[in-house]
CSV table of C-alpha atoms in Angstrom, one decimal:
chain,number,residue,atom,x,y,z
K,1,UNK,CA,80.5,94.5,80.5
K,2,UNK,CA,79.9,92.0,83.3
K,3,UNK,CA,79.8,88.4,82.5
K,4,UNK,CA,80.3,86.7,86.5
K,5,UNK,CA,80.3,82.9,84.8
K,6,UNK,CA,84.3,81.6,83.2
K,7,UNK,CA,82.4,79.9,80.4
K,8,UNK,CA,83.3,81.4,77.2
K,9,UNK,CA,86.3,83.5,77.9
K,10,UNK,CA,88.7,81.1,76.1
K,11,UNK,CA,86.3,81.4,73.4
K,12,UNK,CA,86.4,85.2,73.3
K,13,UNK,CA,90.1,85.0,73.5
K,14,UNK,CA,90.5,83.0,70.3
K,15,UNK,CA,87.9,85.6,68.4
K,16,UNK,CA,90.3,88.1,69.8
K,17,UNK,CA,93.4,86.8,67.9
K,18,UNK,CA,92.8,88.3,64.3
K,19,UNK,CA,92.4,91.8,65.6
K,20,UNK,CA,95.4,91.8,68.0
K,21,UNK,CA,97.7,90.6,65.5
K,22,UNK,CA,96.7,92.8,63.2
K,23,UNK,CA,97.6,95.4,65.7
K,24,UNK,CA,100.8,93.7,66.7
K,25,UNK,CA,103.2,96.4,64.3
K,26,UNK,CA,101.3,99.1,65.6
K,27,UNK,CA,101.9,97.8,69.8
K,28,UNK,CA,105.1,96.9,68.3
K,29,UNK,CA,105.7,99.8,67.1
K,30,UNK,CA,104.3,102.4,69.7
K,31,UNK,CA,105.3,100.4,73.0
K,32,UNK,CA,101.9,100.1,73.8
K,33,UNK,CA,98.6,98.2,73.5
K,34,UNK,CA,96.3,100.2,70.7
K,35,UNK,CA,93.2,101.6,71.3
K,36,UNK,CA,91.3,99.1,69.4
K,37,UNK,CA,93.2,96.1,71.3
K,38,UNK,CA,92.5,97.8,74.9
K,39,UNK,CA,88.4,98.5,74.4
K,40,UNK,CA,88.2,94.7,73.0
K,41,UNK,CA,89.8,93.1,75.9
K,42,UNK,CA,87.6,95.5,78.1
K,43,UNK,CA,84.5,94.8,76.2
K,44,UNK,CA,84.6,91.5,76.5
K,45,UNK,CA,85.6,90.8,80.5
K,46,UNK,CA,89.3,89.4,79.7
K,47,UNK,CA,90.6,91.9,82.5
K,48,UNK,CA,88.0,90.7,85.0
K,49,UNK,CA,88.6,86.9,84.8
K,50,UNK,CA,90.4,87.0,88.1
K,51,UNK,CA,87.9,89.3,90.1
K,52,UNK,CA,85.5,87.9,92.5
K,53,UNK,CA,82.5,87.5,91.2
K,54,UNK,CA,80.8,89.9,93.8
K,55,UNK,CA,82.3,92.8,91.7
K,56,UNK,CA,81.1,91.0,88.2
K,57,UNK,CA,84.6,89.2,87.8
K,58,UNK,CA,84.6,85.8,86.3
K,59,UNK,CA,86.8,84.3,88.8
K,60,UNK,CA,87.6,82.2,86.6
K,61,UNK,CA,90.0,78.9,87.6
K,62,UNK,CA,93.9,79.1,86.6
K,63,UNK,CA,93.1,76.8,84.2
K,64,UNK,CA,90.9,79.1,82.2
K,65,UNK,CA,92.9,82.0,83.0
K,66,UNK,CA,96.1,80.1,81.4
K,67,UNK,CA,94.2,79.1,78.3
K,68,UNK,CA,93.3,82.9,77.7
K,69,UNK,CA,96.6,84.1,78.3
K,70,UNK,CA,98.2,81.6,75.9
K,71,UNK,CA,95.3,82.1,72.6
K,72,UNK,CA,96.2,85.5,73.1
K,73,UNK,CA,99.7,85.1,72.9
K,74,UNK,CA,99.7,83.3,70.0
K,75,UNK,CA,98.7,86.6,68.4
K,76,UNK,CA,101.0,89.1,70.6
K,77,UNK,CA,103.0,88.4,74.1
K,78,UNK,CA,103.0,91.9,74.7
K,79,UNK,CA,98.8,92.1,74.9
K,80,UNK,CA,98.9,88.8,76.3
K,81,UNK,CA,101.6,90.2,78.7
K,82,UNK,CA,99.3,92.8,79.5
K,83,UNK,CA,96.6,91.3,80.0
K,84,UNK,CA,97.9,88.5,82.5
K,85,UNK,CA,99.6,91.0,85.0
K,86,UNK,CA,96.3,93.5,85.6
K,87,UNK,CA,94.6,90.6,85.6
K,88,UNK,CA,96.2,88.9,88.2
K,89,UNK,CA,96.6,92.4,90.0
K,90,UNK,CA,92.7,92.6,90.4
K,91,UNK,CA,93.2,89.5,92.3
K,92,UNK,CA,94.2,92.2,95.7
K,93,UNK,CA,90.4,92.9,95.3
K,94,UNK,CA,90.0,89.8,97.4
K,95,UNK,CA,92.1,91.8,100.3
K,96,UNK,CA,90.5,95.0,100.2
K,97,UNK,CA,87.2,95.9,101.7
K,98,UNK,CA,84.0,95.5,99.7
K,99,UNK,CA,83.7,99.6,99.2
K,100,UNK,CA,87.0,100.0,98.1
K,101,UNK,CA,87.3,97.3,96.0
K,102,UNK,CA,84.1,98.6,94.5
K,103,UNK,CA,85.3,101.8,94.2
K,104,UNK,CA,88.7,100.2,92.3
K,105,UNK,CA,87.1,97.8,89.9
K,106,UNK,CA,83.5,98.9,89.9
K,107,UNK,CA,83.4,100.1,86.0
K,108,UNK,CA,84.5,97.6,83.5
K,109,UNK,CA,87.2,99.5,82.2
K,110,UNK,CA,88.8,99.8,85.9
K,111,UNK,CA,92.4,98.1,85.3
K,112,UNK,CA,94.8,98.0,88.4
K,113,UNK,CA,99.4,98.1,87.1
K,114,UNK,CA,102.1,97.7,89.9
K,115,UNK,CA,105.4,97.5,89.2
K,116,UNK,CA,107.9,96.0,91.7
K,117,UNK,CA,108.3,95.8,95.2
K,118,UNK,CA,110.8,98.9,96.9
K,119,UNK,CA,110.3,101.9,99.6
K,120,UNK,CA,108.7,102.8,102.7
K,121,UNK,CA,105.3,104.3,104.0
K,122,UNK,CA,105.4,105.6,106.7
K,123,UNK,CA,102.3,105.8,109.0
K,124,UNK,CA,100.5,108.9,109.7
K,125,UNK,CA,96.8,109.3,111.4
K,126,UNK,CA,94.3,107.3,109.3
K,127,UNK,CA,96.6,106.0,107.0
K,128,UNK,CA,100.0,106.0,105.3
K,129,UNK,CA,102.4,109.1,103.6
K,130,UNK,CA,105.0,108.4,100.8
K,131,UNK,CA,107.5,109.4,98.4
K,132,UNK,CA,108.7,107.1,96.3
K,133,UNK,CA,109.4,105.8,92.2
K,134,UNK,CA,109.0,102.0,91.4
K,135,UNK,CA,110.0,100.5,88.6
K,136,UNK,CA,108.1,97.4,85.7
K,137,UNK,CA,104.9,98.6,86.0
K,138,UNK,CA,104.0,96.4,83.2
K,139,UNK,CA,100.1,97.9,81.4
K,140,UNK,CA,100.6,100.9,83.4
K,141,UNK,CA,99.8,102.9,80.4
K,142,UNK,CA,96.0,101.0,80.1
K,143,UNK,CA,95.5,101.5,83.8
K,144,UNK,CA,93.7,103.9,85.8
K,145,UNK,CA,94.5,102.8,89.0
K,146,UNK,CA,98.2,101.9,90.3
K,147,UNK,CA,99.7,100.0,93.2
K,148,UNK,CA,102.7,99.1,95.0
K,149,UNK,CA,104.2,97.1,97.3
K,150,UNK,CA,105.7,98.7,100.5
K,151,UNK,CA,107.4,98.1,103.8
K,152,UNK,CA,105.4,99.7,106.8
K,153,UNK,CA,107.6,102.4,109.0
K,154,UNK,CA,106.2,103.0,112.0
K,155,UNK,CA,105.6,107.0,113.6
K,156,UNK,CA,108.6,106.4,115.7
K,157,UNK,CA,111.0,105.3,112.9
K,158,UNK,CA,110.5,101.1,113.7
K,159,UNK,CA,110.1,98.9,111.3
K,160,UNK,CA,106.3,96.9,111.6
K,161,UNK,CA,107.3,93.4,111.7
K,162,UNK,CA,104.7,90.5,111.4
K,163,UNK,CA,104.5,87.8,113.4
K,164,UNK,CA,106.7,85.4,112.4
K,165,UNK,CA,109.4,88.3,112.8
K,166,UNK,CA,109.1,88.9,108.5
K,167,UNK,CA,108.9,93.1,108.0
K,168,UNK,CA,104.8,93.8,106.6
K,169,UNK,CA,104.3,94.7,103.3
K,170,UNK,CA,101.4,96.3,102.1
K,171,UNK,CA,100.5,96.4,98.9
K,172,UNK,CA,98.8,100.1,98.5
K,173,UNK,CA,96.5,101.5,95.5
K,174,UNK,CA,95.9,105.1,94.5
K,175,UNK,CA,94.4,106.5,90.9
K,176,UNK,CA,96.8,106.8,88.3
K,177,UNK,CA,96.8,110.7,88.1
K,178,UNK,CA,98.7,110.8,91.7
K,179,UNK,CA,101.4,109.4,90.2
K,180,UNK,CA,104.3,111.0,87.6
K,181,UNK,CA,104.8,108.7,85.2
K,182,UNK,CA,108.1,107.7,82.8
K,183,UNK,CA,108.8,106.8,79.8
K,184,UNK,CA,111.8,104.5,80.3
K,185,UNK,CA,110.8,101.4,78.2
K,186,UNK,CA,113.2,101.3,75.9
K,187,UNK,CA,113.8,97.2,75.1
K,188,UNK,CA,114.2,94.4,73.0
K,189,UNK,CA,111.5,92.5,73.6
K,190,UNK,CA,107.5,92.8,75.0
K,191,UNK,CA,108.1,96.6,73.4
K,192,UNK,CA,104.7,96.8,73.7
K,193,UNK,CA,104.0,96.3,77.0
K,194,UNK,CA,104.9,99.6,78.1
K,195,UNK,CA,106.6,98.5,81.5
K,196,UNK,CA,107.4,102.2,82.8
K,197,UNK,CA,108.4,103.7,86.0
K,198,UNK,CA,106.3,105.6,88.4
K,199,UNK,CA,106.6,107.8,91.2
K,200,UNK,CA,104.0,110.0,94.1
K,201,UNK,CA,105.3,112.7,95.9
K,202,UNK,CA,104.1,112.8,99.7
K,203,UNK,CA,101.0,110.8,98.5
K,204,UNK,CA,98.6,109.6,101.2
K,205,UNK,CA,96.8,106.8,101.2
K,206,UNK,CA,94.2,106.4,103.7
K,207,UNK,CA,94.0,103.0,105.5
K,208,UNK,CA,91.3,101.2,103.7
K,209,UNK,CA,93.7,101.3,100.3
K,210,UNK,CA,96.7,99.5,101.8
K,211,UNK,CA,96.3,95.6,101.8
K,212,UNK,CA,97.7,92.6,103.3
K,213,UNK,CA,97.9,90.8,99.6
K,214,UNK,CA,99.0,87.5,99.7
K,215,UNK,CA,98.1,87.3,103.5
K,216,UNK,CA,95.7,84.7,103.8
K,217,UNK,CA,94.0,85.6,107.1
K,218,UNK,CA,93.3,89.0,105.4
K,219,UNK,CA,91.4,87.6,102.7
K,220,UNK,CA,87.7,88.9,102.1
K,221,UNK,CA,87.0,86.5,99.6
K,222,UNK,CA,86.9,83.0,100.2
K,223,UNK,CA,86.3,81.2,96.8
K,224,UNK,CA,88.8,78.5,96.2
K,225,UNK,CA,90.5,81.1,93.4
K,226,UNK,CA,92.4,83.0,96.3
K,227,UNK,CA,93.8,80.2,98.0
K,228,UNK,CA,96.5,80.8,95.6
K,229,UNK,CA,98.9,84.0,96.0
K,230,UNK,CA,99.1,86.1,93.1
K,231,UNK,CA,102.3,85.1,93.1
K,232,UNK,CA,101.5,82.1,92.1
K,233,UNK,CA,99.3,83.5,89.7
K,234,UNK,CA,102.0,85.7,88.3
K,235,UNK,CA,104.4,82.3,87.1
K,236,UNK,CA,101.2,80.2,86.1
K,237,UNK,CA,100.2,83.0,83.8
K,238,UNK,CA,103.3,84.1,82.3
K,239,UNK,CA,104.3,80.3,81.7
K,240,UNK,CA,101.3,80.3,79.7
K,241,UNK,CA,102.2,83.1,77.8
K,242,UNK,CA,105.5,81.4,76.4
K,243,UNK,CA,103.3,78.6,75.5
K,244,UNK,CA,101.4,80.5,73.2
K,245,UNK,CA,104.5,82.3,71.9
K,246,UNK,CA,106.6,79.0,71.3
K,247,UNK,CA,103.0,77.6,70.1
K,248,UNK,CA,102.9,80.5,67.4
K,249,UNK,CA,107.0,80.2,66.5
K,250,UNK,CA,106.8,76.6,65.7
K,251,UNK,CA,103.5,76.6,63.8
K,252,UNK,CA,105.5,79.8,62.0
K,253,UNK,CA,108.4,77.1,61.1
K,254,UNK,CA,106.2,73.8,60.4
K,255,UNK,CA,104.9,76.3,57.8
K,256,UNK,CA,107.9,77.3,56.0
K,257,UNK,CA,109.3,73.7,56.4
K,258,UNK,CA,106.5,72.7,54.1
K,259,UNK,CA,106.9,75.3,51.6
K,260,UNK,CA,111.0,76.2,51.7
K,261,UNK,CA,113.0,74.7,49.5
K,262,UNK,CA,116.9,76.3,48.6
K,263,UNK,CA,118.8,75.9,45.3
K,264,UNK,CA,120.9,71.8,45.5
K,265,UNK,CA,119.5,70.9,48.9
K,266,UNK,CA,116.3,69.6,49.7
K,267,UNK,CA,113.2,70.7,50.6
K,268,UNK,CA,112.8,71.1,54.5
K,269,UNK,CA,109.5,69.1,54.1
K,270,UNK,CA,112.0,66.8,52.9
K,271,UNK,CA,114.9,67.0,54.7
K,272,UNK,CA,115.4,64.0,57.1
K,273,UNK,CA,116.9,66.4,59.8
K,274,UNK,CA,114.4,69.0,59.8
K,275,UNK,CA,112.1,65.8,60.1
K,276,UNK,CA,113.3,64.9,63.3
K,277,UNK,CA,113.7,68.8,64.8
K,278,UNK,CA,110.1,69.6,64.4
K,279,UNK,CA,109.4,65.4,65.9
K,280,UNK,CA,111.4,66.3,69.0
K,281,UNK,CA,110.4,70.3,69.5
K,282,UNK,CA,106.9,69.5,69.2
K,283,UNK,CA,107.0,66.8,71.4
K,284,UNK,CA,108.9,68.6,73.8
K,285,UNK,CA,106.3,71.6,73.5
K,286,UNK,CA,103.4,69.3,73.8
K,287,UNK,CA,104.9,67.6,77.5
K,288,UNK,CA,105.9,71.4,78.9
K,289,UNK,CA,101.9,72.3,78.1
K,290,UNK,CA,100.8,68.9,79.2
K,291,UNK,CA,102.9,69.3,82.5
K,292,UNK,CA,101.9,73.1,83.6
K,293,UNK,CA,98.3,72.7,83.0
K,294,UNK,CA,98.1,68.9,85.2
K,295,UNK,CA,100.3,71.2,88.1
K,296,UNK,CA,97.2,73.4,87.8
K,297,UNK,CA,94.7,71.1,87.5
K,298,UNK,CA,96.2,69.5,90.4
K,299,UNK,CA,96.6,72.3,93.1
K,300,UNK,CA,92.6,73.3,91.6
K,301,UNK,CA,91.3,70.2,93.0
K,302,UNK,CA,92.8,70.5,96.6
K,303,UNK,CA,91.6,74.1,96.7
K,304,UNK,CA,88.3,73.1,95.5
K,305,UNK,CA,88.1,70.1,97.7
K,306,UNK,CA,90.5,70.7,100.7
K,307,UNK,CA,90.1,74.5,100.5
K,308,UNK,CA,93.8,75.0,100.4
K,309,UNK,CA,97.7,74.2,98.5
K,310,UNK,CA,99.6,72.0,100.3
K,311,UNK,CA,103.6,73.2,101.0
K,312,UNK,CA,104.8,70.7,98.3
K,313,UNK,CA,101.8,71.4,95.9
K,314,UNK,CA,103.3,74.7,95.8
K,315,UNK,CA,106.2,73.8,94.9
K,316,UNK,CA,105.2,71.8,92.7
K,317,UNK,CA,103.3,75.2,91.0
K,318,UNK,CA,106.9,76.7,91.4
K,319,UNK,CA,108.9,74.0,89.4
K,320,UNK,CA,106.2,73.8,86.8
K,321,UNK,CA,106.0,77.6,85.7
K,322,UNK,CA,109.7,77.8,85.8
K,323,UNK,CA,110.8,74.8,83.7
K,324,UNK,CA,107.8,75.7,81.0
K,325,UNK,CA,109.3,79.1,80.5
K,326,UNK,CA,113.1,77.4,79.8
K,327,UNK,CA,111.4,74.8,77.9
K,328,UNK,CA,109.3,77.4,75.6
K,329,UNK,CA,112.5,79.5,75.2
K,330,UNK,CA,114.1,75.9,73.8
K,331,UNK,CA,110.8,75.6,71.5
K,332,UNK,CA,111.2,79.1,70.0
K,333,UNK,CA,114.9,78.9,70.0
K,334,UNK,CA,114.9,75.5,68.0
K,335,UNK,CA,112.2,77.1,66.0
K,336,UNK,CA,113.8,80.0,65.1
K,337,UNK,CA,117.2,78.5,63.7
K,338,UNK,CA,115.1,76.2,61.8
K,339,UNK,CA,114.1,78.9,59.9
K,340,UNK,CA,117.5,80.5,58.5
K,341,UNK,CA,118.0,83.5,57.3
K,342,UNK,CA,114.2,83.8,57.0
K,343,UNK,CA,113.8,84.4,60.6
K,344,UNK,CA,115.8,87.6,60.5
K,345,UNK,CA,113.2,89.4,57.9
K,346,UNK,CA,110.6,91.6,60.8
K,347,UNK,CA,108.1,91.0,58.5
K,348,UNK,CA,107.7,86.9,59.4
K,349,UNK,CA,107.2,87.6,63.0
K,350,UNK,CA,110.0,84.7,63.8
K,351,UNK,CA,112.7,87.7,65.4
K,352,UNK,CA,109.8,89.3,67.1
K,353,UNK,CA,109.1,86.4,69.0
K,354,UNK,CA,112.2,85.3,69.6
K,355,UNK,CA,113.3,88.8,71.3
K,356,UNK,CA,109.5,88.5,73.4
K,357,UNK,CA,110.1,85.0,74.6
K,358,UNK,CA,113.5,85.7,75.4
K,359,UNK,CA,112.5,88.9,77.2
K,360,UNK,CA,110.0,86.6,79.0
K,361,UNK,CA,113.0,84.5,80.0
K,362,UNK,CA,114.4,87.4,82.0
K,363,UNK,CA,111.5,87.9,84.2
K,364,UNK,CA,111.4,86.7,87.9
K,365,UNK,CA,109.5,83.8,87.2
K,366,UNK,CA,111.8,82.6,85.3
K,367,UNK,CA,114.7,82.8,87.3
K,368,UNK,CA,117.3,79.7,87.9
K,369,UNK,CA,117.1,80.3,92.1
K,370,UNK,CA,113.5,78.9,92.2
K,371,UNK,CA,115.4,75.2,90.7
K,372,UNK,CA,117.1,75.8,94.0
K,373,UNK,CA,114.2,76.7,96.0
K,374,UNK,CA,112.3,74.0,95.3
K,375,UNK,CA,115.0,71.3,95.5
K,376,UNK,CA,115.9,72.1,99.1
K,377,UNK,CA,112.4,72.1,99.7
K,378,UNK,CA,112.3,68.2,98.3
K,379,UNK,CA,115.4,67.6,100.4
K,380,UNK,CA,114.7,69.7,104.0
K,381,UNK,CA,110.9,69.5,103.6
K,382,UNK,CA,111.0,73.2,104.1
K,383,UNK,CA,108.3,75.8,102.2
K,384,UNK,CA,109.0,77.8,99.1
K,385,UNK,CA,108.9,81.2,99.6
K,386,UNK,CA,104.5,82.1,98.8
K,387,UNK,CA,106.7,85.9,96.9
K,388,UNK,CA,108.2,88.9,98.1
K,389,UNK,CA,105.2,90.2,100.6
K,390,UNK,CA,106.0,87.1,102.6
C-alpha cells in the first residue's frame, strides 16, 4: 500500500489505537508486535511516512511523523516504539542509490532494524567483509532487512578517516536471513519491542549497500525532510512517544480521580490536593507538548525555506527532545502515585506505563550529557554533535 501524500496518516493512526491496545497483553506478553498489529501498520503506510516519496513514502514532515508516533502510543509505547525507529531507519534510503533503495523498500512490507553503533568492515574488492554482533536492534523481529553502523578498515589495516580527521562510518544493510539472531530481551519495560542482538559471520556487503547516512553531501534525496539527520529524527520521535505515554497515564488518573473514593477521606474528585496535582501535571504536560512540536515546527520552516538547520536550531532540536522525555517521565510519575495502590494492579495499565516510560528514560535520547552539550554550545557557540556517524 502506497499512499506518497502525509495527509491522513494521523488519522489512520488514531483508527489504529483500538486494535493495538487490544493487542497490548499479547505484545506485552510475547515481546513482540502481533501479527494483527504488524499487517495494520503495514497496510496502512505508517512504516513508510519517512521514505521519499520516489519509493511511495509519505515523507511526511516531523511534525506529522510526531503526531503518529504519539496517537499510537497512547495505545502501546512498544508498537509506537517500533514503529518510530524503522521508520526513521528508512530515512538511509535517501543515502543509498535509487536501485538499492528500491530493492530495500520496494514492497510495502519492506521494514529496515539496526541496533547500535560497534565493529569494523574491513574493505575487500567491490565492497566490504565482516564479522560482527550488535546489540538494541529495536523491531528487528518485524524486519526483513537489517543494518548497522561501522567503522571502515582499510586493506592495509588503516583506519579511513574523513576529512575533518573524524573515522567514517558507514551504515551497511543486508537481508535479515544473513544474520543470527538472539533472544536477549529480557526487560522491564518496552517488552514488546523485541530489541535483540544480531550478528553475520564473514558477511559481504557489496559497495552499493554501505552508506554515508547522516552525511549530507551523500544525500540522494533533496526534499527538505533529510536536511535533518536521523539522529535527529531518532529524539524527535521518541520524545513523542513519551507524550503519548504520559498523555495515556494521566487521562488513566483524571479517570480514577473522578470515580475513587476510600472509606473517611474524600473523594479524589474532591480532594483539594489531588485538585491541584492533576492542575499542575497537566499543565506541565501541555507546555512539554507545546514546546517539542514549536522546536519542530521551527527547524521545518528553515528547511523548507532556507533548505537547511542552522547549528543552534539544532540544538535547539537537542534540548527540546531531551527535556520532553524528563518532563513525560515527571507526568507519568506524578500520575502514577496519584493513583495508589491502584496503579500496582497489571490490569489498569498505570505499572505498564510507568515501567515503558521509564525504560524510555534510559535510552540515548534521553541522556543528561546532551544538557551539557547544548549549554556549551550556548556558551562557546560551538556545534552539537549531528550523532555517532559524525
Amino acid at each position: 500500500m502506497n499512499k506518497p501524500a502525509a495527509l491522513g496518516l494521523i488519522e489512520r493512526a488514531k483508527a489504529l489505537a483500538p486494535l493495538i491496545a487490544g493487542e497490548a497483553d499479547a505484545i506485552e506478553r510475547t515481546r513482540r508486535l502481533t501479527q494483527p498489529v504488524v499487517s495494520a501498520l503495514i497496510e496502512n503506510g505508517l512504516y513508510r511516512s519517512l521514505l521519499p516519496q520516489s519509493l511511495g513514502g509519505a515523507e511526511a514532515p516531523p511534525e506529522v511523523f510526531m503526531q503518529v508516533l504519539e496517537e499510537i502510543a497512547k495505545a502501546d509505547a512498544s508498537t509506537a516504539w517500533c514503529l518510530g525507529q524503522c521508520s526513521v531507519c528508512a530515512m538511509t534510503a535517501a543515502y543509498l542509490d535509487a536501485d538499492v533503495a528500491r530493492e530495500i523498500f520496494g514492497k510495502p512490507n519492506d521494514i529496515l532494524a539496526w541496533g547500535a553503533i560497534a565493529n569494523e568492515a574491513h574493505v575487500v574488492p567491490g565492497g566490504y567483509r565482516i564479522t560482527a554482533r550488535w546489540d538494541f536492534a529495536s523491531g528487528s523481529r518485524e524486519a526483513n532487512w537489517l543494518g548497522a553502523h561501522v567503522q571502515v578498515v582499510e586493506a592495509d589495516g588503516a583506519k579511513r578517516l574523513k576529512p575533518n580527521g573524524t573515522p567514517e562510518i558507514r551504515t551497511i544493510v543486508f537481508p535479515a536471513t544473513s544474520a543470527t539472531m538472539y533472544d536477549v530481551w529480557d526487560v522491564i519495560g518496552l517488552s514488546g519491542t523485541g530489541t535483540d542482538s544480531y550478528s553475520v559471520d564473514n558477511l559481504f556487503i557489496p559497495e552499493k549497500f554501505a552508506a554515508l547516512r547522516d552525511d549530507f553531501t551523500a544525500l540522494r534525496e533533496k526534499g527538505p525532510l533529510y536536511g535533518v539527520t536521523t539522529y535527529t529524527m531518532f529524539g524527535l520521535g521518541f520524545a513523542a512517544i513519551s507524550l503519548g505515554v504520559a498523555r495515556a497515564t494521566l487521562d488513566a488518573a483524571i479517570d480514577l480521580a473522578r470515580g475513587k473514593a476510600s472509606v473517611g477521606l474524600k473523594a479524589m474528585r474532591e480532594n483539594n490536593a489531588v485538585q491541584g496535582l492533576i492542575g499542575r501535571t497537566e499543565g506541565n504536560l501541555r507546555a512539554a507538548r507545546a514546546y517539542l512540536y514549536a522546536s519542530a515546527a521551527e527547524a521545518w520552516h528553515d528547511l523548507t525555506n532556507a533548505g537547511k538547520i542552522t547549528e543552534e536550531r539544532r540544538a535547539a532540536l537537542r534540548l527540546a527532545s531531551t527535556w520532553t522525555i524528563h518532563q513525560s517521565a515527571a507526568v507519568v510519575d506524578a500520575a502514577y502515585h496519584m493513583a495508589g495502590a491502584t496503579a500496582v494492579f497489571k490490569a489498569n495499565k498505570f505499572e505498564r506505563r510507568f515501567r515503558d516510560m521509564h525504560a524510555i528514560a534510559q535510552q540515548i535520547q534521553a541522556r543528561d550529557t546532551h544538557y551539557e552539550d547544548v549549554g556549551r554550545s550556548i556558551l562557546t557557540a560551538s556545534p552539537v554533535a549531528r550523532g555517532p556517524t559524525t
